[in-house]
mmCIF file of C-alpha atoms in Angstrom:
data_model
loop_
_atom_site.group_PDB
_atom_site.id
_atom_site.type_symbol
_atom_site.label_atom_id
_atom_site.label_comp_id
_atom_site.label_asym_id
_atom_site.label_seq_id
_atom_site.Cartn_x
_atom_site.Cartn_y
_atom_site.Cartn_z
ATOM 1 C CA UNK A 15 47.538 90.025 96.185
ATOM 2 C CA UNK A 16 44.365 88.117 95.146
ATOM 3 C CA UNK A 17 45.127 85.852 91.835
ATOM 4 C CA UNK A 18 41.845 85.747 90.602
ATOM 5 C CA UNK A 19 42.592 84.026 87.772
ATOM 6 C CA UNK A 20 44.862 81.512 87.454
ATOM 7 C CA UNK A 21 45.430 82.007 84.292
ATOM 8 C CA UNK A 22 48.062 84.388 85.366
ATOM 9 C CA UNK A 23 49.938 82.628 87.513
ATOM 10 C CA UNK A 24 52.944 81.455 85.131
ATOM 11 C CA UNK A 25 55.436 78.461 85.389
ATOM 12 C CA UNK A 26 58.712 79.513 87.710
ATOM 13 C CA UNK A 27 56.656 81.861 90.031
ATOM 14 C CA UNK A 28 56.976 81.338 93.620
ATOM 15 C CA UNK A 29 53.062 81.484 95.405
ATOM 16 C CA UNK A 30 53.430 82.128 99.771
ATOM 17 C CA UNK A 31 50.819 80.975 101.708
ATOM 18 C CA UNK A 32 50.032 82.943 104.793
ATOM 19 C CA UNK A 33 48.585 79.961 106.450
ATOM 20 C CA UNK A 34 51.735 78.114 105.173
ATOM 21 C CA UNK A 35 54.238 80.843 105.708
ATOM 22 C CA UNK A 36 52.858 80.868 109.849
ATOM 23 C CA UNK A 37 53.056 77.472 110.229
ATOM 24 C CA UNK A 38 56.397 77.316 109.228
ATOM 25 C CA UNK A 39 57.703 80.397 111.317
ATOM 26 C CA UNK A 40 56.067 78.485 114.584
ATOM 27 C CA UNK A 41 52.839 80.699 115.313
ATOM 28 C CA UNK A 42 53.938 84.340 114.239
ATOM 29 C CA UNK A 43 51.197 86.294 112.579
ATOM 30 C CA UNK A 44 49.829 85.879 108.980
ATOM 31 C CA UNK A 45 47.954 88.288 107.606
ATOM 32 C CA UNK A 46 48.171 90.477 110.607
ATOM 33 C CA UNK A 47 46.343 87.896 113.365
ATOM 34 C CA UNK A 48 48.148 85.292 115.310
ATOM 35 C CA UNK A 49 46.810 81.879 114.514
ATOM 36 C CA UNK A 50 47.018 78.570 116.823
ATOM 37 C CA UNK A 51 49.380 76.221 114.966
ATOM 38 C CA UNK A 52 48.922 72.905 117.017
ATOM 39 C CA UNK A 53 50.393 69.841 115.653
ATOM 40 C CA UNK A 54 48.723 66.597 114.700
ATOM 41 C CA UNK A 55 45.598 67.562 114.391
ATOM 42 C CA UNK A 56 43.726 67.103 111.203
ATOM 43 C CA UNK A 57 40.380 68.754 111.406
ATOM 44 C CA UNK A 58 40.540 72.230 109.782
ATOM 45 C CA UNK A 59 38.258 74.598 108.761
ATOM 46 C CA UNK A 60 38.460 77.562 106.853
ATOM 47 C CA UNK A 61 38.379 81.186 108.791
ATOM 48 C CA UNK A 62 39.136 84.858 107.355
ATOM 49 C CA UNK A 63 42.282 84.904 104.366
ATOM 50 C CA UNK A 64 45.516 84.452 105.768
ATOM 51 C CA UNK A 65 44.226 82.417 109.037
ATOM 52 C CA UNK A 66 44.238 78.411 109.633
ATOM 53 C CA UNK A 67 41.900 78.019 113.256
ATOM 54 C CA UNK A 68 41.884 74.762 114.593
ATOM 55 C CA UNK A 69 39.097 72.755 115.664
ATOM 56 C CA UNK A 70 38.591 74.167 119.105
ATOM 57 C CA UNK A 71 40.771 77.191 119.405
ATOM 58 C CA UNK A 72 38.544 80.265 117.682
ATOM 59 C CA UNK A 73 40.738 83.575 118.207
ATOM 60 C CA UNK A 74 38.763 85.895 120.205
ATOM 61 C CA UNK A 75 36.478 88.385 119.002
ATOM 62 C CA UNK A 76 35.671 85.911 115.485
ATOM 63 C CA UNK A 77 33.156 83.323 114.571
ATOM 64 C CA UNK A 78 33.541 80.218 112.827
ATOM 65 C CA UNK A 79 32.144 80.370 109.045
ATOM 66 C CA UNK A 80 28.943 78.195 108.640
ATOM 67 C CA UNK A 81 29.445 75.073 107.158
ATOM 68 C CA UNK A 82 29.518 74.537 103.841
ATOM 69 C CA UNK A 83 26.282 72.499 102.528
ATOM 70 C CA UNK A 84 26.637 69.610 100.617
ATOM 71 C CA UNK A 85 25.581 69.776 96.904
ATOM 72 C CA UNK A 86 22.278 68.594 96.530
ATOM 73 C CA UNK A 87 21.991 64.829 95.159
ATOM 74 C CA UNK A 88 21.790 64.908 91.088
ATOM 75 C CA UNK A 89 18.937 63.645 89.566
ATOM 76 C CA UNK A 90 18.735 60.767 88.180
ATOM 77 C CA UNK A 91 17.270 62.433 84.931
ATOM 78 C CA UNK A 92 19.949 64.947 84.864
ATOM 79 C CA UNK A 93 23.254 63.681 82.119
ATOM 80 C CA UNK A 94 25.964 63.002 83.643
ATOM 81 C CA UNK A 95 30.312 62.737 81.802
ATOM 82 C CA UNK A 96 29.084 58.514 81.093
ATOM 83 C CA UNK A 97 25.427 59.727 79.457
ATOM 84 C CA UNK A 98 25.491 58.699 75.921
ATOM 85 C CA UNK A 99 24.152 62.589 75.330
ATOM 86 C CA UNK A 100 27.012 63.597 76.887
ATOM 87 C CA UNK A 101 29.306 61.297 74.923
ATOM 88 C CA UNK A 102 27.955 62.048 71.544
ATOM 89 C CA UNK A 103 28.640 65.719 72.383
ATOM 90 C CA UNK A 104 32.225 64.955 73.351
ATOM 91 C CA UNK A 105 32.736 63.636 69.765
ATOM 92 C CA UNK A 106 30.724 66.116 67.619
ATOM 93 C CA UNK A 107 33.681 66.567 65.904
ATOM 94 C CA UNK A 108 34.380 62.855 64.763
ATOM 95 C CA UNK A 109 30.811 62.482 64.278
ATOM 96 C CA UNK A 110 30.752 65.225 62.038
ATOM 97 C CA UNK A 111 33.753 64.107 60.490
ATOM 98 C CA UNK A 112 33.140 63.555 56.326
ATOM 99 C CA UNK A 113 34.051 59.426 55.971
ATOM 100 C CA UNK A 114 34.440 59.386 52.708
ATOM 101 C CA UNK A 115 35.905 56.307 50.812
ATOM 102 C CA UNK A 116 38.571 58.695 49.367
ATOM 103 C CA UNK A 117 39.004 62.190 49.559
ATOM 104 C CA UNK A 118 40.348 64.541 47.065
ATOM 105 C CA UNK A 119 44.161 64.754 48.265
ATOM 106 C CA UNK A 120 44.703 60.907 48.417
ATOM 107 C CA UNK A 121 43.806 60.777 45.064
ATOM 108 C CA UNK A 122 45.953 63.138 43.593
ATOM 109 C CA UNK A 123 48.847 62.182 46.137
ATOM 110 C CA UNK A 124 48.783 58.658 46.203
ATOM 111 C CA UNK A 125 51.315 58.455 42.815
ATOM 112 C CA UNK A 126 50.951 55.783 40.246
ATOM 113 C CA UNK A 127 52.957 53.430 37.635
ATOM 114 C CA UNK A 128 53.101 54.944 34.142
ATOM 115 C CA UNK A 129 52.396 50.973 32.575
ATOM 116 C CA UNK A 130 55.192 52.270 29.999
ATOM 117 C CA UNK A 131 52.644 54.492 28.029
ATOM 118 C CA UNK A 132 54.069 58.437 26.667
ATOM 119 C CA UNK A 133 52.458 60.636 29.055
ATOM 120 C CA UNK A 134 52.383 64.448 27.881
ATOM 121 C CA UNK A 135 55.608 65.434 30.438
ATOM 122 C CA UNK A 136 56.294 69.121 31.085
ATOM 123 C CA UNK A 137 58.352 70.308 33.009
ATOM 124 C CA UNK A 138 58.799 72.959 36.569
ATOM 125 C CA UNK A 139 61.407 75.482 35.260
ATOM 126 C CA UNK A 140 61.322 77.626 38.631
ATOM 127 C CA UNK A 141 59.736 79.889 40.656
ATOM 128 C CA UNK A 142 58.562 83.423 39.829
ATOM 129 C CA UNK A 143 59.395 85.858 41.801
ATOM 130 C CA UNK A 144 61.394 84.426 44.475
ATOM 131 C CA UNK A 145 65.219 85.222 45.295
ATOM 132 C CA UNK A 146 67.827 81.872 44.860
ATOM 133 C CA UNK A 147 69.798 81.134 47.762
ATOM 134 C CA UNK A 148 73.133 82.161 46.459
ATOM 135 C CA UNK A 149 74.901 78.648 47.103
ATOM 136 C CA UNK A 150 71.934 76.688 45.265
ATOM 137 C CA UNK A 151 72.062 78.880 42.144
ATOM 138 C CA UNK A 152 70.684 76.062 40.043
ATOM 139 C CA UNK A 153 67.946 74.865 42.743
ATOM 140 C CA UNK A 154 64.522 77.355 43.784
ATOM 141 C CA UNK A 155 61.708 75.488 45.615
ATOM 142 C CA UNK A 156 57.574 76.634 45.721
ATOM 143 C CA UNK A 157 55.412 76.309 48.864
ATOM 144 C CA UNK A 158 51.372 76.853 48.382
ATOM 145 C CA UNK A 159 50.543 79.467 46.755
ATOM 146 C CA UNK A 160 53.817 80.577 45.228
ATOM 147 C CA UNK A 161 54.261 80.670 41.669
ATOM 148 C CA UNK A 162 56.459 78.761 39.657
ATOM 149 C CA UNK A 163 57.010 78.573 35.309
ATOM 150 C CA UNK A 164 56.229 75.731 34.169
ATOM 151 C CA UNK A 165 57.293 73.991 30.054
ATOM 152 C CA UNK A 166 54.595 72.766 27.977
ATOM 153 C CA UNK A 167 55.393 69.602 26.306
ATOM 154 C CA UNK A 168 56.744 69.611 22.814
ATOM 155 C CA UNK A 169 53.945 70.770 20.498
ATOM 156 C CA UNK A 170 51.418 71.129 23.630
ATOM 157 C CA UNK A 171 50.124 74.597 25.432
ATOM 158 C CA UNK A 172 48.251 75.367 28.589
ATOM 159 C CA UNK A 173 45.640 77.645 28.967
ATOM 160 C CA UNK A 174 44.697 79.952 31.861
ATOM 161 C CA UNK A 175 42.502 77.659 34.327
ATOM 162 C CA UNK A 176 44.518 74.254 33.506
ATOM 163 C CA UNK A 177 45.127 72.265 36.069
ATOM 164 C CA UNK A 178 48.095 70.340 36.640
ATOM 165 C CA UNK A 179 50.115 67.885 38.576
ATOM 166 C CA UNK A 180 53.844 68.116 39.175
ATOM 167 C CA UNK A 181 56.342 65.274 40.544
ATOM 168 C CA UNK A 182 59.170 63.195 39.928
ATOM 169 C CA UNK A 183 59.546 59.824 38.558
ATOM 170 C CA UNK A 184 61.390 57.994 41.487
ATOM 171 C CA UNK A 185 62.083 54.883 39.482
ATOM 172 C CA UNK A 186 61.575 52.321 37.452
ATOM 173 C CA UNK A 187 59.690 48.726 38.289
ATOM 174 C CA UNK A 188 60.399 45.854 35.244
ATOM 175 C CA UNK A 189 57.408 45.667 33.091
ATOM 176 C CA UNK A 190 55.590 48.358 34.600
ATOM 177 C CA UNK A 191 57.072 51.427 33.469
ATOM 178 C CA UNK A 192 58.217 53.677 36.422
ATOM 179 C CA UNK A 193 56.668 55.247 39.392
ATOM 180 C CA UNK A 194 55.578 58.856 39.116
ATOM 181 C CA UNK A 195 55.289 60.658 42.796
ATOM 182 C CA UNK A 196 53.314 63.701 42.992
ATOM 183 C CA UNK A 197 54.912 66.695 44.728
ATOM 184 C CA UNK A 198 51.833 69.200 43.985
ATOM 185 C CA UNK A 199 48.980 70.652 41.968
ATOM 186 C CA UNK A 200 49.280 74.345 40.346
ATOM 187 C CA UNK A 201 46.469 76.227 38.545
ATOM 188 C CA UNK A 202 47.954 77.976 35.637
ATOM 189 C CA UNK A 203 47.423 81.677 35.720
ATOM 190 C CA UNK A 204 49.439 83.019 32.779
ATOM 191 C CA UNK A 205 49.876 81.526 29.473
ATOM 192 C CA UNK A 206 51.848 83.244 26.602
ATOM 193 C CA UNK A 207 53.355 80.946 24.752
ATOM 194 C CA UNK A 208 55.959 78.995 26.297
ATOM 195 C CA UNK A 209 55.744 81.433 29.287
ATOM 196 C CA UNK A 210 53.195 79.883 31.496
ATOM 197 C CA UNK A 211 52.576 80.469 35.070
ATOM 198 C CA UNK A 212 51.404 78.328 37.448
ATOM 199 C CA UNK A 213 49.997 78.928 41.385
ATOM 200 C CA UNK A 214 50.771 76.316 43.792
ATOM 201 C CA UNK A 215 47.271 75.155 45.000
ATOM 202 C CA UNK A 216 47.997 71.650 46.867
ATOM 203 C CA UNK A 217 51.364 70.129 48.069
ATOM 204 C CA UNK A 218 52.428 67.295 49.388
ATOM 205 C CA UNK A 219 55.814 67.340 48.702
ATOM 206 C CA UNK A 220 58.996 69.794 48.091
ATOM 207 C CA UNK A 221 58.423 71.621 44.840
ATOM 208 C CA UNK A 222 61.806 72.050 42.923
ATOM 209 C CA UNK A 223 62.602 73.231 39.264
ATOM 210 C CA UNK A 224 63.017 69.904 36.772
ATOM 211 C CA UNK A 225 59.827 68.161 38.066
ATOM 212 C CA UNK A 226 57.292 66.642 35.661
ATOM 213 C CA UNK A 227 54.376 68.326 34.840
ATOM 214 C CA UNK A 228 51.094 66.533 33.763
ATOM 215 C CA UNK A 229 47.429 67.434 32.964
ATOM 216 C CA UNK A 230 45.571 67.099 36.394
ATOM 217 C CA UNK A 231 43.226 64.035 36.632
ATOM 218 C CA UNK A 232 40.122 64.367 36.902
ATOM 219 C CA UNK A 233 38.458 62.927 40.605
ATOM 220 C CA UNK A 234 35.483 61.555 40.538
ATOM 221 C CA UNK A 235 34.229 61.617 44.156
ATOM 222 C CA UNK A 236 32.443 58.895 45.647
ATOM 223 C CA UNK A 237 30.781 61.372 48.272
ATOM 224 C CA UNK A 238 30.185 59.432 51.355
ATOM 225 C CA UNK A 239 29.370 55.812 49.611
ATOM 226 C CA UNK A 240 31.462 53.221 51.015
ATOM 227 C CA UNK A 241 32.139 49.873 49.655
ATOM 228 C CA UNK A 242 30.532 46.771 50.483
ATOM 229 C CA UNK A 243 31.465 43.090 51.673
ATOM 230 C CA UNK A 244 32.036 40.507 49.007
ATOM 231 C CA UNK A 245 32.921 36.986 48.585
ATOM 232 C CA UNK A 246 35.431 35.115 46.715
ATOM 233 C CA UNK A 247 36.790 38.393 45.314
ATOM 234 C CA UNK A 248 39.385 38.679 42.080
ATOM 235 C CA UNK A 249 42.964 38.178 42.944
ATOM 236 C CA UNK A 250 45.795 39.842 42.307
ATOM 237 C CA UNK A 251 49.716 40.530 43.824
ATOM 238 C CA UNK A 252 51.254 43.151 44.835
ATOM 239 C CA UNK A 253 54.218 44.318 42.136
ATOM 240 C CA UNK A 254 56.012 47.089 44.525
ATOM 241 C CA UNK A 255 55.903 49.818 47.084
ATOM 242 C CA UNK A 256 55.974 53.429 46.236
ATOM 243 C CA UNK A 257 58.627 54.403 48.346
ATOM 244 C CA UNK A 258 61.926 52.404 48.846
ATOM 245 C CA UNK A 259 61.086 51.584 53.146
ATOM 246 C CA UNK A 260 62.701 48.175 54.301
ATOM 247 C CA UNK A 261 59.353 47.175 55.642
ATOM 248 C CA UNK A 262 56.068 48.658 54.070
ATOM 249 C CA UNK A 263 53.550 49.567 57.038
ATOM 250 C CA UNK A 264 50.506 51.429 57.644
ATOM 251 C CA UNK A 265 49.584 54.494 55.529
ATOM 252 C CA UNK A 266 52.747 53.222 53.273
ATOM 253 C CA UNK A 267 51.428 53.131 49.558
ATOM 254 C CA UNK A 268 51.943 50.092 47.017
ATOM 255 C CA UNK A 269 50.709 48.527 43.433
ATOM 256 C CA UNK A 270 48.638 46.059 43.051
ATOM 257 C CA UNK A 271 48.605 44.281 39.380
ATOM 258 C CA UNK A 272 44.819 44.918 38.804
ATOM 259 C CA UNK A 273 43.194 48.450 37.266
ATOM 260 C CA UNK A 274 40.196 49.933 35.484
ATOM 261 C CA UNK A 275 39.850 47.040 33.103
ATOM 262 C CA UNK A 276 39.398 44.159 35.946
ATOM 263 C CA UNK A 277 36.925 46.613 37.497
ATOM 264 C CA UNK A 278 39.026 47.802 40.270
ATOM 265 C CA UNK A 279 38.255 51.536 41.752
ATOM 266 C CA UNK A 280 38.613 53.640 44.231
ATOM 267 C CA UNK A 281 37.529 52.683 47.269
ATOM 268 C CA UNK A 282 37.848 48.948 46.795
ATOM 269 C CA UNK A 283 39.213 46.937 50.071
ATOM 270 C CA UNK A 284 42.170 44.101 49.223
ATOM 271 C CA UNK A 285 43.536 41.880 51.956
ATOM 272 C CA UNK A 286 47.150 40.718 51.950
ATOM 273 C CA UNK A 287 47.977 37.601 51.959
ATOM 274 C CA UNK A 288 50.145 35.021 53.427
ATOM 275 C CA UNK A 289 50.891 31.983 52.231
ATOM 276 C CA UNK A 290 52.953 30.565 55.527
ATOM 277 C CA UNK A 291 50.525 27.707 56.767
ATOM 278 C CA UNK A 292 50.838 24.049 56.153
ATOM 279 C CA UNK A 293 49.332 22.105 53.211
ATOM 280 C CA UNK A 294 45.271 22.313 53.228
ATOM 281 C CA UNK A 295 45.371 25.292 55.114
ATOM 282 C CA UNK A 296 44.263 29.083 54.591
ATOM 283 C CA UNK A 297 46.551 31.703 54.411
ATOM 284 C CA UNK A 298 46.392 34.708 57.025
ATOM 285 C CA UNK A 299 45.643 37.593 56.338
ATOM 286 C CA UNK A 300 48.571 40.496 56.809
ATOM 287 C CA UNK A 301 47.357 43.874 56.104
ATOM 288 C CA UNK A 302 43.953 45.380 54.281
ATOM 289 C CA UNK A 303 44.911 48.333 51.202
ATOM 290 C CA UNK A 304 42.161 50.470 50.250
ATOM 291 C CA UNK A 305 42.598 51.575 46.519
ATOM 292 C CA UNK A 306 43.091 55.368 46.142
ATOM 293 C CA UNK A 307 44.022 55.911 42.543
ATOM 294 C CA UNK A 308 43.356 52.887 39.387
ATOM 295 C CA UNK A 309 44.972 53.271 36.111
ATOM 296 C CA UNK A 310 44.369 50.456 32.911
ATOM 297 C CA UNK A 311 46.270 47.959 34.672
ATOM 298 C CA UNK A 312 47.193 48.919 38.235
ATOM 299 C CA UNK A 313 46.169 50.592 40.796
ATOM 300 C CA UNK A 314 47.762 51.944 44.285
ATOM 301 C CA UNK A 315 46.727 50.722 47.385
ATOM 302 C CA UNK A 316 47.100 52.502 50.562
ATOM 303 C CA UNK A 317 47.886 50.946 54.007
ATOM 304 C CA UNK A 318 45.418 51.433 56.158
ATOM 305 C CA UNK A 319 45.806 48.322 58.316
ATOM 306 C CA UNK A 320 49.056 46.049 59.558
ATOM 307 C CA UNK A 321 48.717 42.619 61.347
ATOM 308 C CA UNK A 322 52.244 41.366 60.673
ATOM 309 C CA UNK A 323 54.842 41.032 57.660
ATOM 310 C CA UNK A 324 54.359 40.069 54.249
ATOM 311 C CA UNK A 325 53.365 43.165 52.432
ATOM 312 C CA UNK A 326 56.731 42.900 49.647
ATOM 313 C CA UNK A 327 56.469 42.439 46.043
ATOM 314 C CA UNK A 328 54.382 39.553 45.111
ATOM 315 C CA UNK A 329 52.526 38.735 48.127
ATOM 316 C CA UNK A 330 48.686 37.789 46.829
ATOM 317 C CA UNK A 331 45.963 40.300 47.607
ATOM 318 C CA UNK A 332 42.012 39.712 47.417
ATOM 319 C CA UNK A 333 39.289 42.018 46.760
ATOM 320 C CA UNK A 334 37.200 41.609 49.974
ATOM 321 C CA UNK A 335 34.891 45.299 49.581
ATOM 322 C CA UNK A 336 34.127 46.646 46.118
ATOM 323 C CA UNK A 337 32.516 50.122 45.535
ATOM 324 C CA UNK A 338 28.970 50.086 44.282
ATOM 325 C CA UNK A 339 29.102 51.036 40.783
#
């Protein structure tokens, strides 16, 4: 049988080689000829399928095959795997890749401190539509593009096209209010009421019944302007990480104590830093956080680079790449 393909050939298969199969079995035929098996010697060429013929020993009645010709030399015009043509094409894909400063989903995921204001909270009462596991009867969870009821707040109403965010508020930080953690965005898509039904359009975490609802943000994208380098740039400190991790690290989210009114947005570059050197000397710097979502005060910073430890509460940051306005 001729594999063609080797596309077929699949892992566990056994492949027999005549040529193989005759040298093992001393000389017997393969393929229905007799081939010269003679040890030690290297120089092989290729006869009819099935045969191995020895420099030397042709079997009667056959030719050898003409020699294969050597590919012709490339030009040097000609791109080869190390052309930079070559390479751009390789990496159309990252070329083509949209660099924004932030995108859309960072924004709405990143999570913020409420700065102790009264937000308008509703609240997830369920899904629609979808069966309970019998041993969670209190408990139903949405994935994207399920459906889930939703609670106005008290005196408040949504109407069909509202947007909305839903989370939980994970805790609270001393002076700062506490720290709401998006799970999701729904689209509402019936309102009667207090019957209102919501699609799941973006998620970036479980959606359960008794999460927080809140009127969506609106994003204003930066498109593709990034920020430039600055000097001597307004300092701030870092009040807390998001999420409760012993160590925060890269693409791990925290606050910084400076918002909209010290003219922080998205897209701003802060440097971390560390205050370990001796007397007279300048601090190193620990980790950069690009700002993904501001509010009046604060703003959350996300991780995008490490160089050692020192990222906890209170550790000084520095503007060091501010958006154009």
């Amino acid at each position: 049988t001729v594999v063609e393909d080797p596309h077929w050939i699949f892992p566990g298969e056994e492949l027999r080689f005549a040529a193989l199969a005759a040298a093992m079995e001393g000389g017997q035929e393969a393929g229905g000829q007799e081939v010269a098996i003679e040890a030690g010697v290297e120089e092989v060429q290729e006869g009819l399928p099935g045969q191995r013929i020895v420099e030397g020993q042709v079997p009667e009645g056959q030719q050898l095959p003409p020699p294969i010709a050597p590919p012709p030399p490339q030009s040097a015009n000609l791109p080869t795997v190390f052309s930079k043509a070559a390479a751009q094409s390789a990496v159309v894909g990252i070329g083509a890749m949209d660099r924004r400063a932030v995108r859309r989903f960072e924004f709405y995921a990143a999570g913020f401190l409420t700065e102790g204001q009264e937000l308008p909270w509703g609240s997830v009462l369920g899904t629609v539509g979808k069966e309970r596991l019998s041993r969670l009867p209190s408990t139903s969870f949405a994935t994207m593009f399920d459906y889930v009821s939703v609670l106005p707040p008290v005196g408040g109403t949504y109407q069909v096209g509202d947007s909305l965010v839903v989370g939980s508020l994970i805790r609270g930080v001393t002076g700062w209010g506490e720290i709401f953690a998006p799970a999701g965005v729904v689209r509402v898509t019936e309102a009667a009421g207090e019957s209102t039904i919501a699609q799941v359009i973006m998620q970036f975490a479980r959606i359960t019944d008794g999460l927080y609802v809140l009127p969506l943000e609106p994003f204003n994208d930066p498109g593709t302007v990034m920020p430039m380098p600055i000097e001597n740039g307004m300092m701030g400190s870092v009040i807390a990480a998001r999420d409760l991790n012993p160590v925060p690290g890269q693409q791990d989210l925290v606050f910084i104590d400076l918002g909209r009114n010290a003219g922080v947005a998205p897209g701003d570059l802060f440097t971390v830093l560390k205050m370990d050197r001796g007397e007279g000397m300048e601090p190193r710097n620990v980790a950069t956080l690009r700002v993904v979502h501001t509010r009046d005060e604060s703003a959350t910073g996300f991780i995008v680079n490490v160089m050692d430890l020192g990222t906890g509460a209170g550790a000084p940051v520095q503007l060091i790449r501010k958006m154009p306005s």
